[in-house]
Short mmCIF file of C-alpha atoms in Angstrom, two decimals:
data_model
loop_
_atom_site.label_atom_id
_atom_site.label_comp_id
_atom_site.label_asym_id
_atom_site.label_seq_id
_atom_site.Cartn_x
_atom_site.Cartn_y
_atom_site.Cartn_z
CA MET X 1 122.16 118.65 50.81
CA CYS X 2 120.72 116.76 53.80
CA ILE X 3 121.92 113.44 52.41
CA LEU X 4 125.51 114.67 52.11
CA ASN X 5 125.36 116.23 55.57
CA CYS X 6 123.90 113.03 57.04
CA VAL X 7 126.65 110.95 55.41
CA VAL X 8 129.34 113.27 56.77
CA GLN X 9 127.76 113.17 60.25
CA TYR X 10 127.53 109.35 60.12
CA ARG X 11 131.14 109.04 58.99
CA ARG X 12 132.29 111.43 61.71
CA ALA X 13 130.35 109.47 64.35
CA ARG X 14 131.87 106.22 63.08
CA PHE X 15 135.38 107.68 63.18
CA ASP X 16 134.78 109.05 66.66
CA ALA X 17 133.56 105.63 67.85
CA SER X 18 136.50 103.85 66.21
CA PHE X 19 139.17 106.16 67.57
CA ALA X 20 137.55 106.26 71.02
CA ALA X 21 137.53 102.46 71.07
CA LEU X 22 141.17 102.31 69.97
CA SER X 23 142.30 104.98 72.43
CA ASP X 24 142.41 102.51 75.31
CA ALA X 25 145.28 100.02 75.68
CA THR X 26 143.02 97.31 77.11
CA ARG X 27 140.62 97.55 74.17
CA ARG X 28 143.51 97.39 71.72
CA GLY X 29 144.73 94.33 73.62
CA VAL X 30 141.29 92.73 73.37
CA LEU X 31 141.33 93.27 69.60
CA GLU X 32 144.79 91.70 69.35
CA GLN X 33 143.64 88.76 71.45
CA LEU X 34 140.54 88.23 69.33
CA GLY X 35 142.68 88.46 66.20
CA GLY X 36 144.16 85.13 67.24
CA ALA X 37 140.98 83.39 68.41
CA ASP X 38 137.50 84.05 69.73
CA ALA X 39 137.34 84.34 73.52
CA SER X 40 134.74 84.45 76.25
CA ILE X 41 134.31 87.43 78.56
CA THR X 42 135.72 85.23 81.33
CA ASP X 43 138.81 84.37 79.27
CA LEU X 44 139.40 88.05 78.53
CA ALA X 45 138.91 89.01 82.19
CA GLU X 46 141.54 86.49 83.21
CA LYS X 47 143.94 87.54 80.46
CA PHE X 48 143.70 91.23 81.38
CA HIS X 49 143.39 90.73 85.15
CA MET X 50 140.05 92.55 85.23
CA THR X 51 136.58 92.00 86.60
CA LEU X 52 133.90 90.58 84.33
CA THR X 53 132.06 93.91 84.55
CA GLY X 54 135.18 95.83 83.50
CA VAL X 55 135.75 93.60 80.49
CA LYS X 56 132.06 93.78 79.52
CA LYS X 57 132.32 97.59 79.46
CA HIS X 58 135.40 97.50 77.23
CA VAL X 59 133.79 94.94 74.92
CA GLY X 60 130.65 97.10 74.81
CA VAL X 61 132.68 100.07 73.52
CA LEU X 62 134.30 97.84 70.89
CA GLU X 63 130.88 96.45 69.94
CA GLN X 64 129.40 99.93 69.51
CA ALA X 65 132.26 100.75 67.14
CA GLY X 66 131.55 97.57 65.18
CA LEU X 67 134.98 96.16 65.95
CA VAL X 68 133.73 93.22 68.04
CA THR X 69 130.62 91.07 68.06
CA THR X 70 129.38 88.91 70.91
CA GLU X 71 127.13 85.90 71.09
CA LYS X 72 125.65 84.45 74.22
CA VAL X 73 125.19 80.69 74.34
CA GLY X 74 123.87 79.54 77.69
CA ARG X 75 125.87 81.37 80.33
CA VAL X 76 128.90 82.05 78.13
CA ARG X 77 129.27 85.23 76.09
CA THR X 78 131.79 84.70 73.30
CA CYS X 79 133.54 87.64 71.63
CA LYS X 80 135.00 87.73 68.13
CA LEU X 81 136.26 90.35 65.75
CA GLY X 82 133.54 92.34 64.06
CA LEU X 83 133.13 92.91 60.36
CA ARG X 84 134.53 96.46 60.40
CA ARG X 85 138.10 96.51 59.18
CA LEU X 86 138.99 100.17 59.82
CA GLU X 87 139.81 100.73 56.15
CA GLU X 88 138.39 104.25 56.07
CA GLU X 89 140.21 105.16 59.27
CA ALA X 90 143.46 103.74 57.89
CA ALA X 91 143.00 105.76 54.69
CA TRP X 92 142.38 108.91 56.75
CA ILE X 93 145.57 108.29 58.74
CA GLU X 94 147.51 107.57 55.54
CA ARG X 95 146.51 110.96 54.09
CA TYR X 96 148.06 112.67 57.11
CA HIS X 97 151.08 110.40 56.94
CA GLN X 98 151.67 111.51 53.35
CA LEU X 99 151.16 115.17 54.30
CA TRP X 100 153.76 114.94 57.07
CA ASP X 101 156.17 113.03 54.84
CA ALA X 102 155.94 115.81 52.26
CA ARG X 103 156.53 118.46 54.93
CA PHE X 104 159.56 116.63 56.31
CA ASP X 105 160.94 116.21 52.77
CA GLU X 106 160.69 119.99 52.29
CA LEU X 107 162.33 120.57 55.66
CA ASP X 108 165.18 118.23 54.67
CA LYS X 109 165.72 120.31 51.53
CA VAL X 110 165.91 123.52 53.57
CA VAL X 111 168.37 121.96 56.03
CA GLU X 112 170.57 120.67 53.19
CA GLU X 113 170.53 124.08 51.53
CA LEU X 114 171.52 125.76 54.81
CA LYS X 115 174.36 123.26 55.29
CA ARG X 116 175.57 123.89 51.75
CA LYS X 117 175.50 127.68 52.28
CA GLU X 118 177.29 127.33 55.62
CA LYS X 119 180.01 125.27 53.98
CA VAL X 120 180.43 127.83 51.18
CA ASP X 121 180.48 130.72 53.68
CA GLY X 122 183.10 128.88 55.77
CA ARG X 123 185.36 128.53 52.74
CA LYS X 124 184.99 132.23 51.88
CA LYS X 125 186.04 133.31 55.39
CA ARG X 126 189.20 131.17 55.24
CA GLU X 127 190.29 132.67 51.93
#
């Protein structure tokens, strides 16, 4: 029982960290930037018109979520995409996407049925 509960807690914490990291536009921008090429903290600060401290904080959040890794060589800290690929998060989102698609499909059926009935009722009134 504890193992299952621990796994659920770990997964929830990972999801929370991932979604918290992705909730900020700057952090999403950093991920997009790093998707093209590794970059130093200085490069990112220039790109996003931020202080080094501000960028370090954003990168720290991404690092905690496993989305970015950093390596310091001399005075330069280089950032690159982490190993986490957000597959579980994407699958979680897809489940809700499918749920909403199914609900909208049902709503479309109701609307079409109402339109059909309205058309039939309109014909009856004219006769």
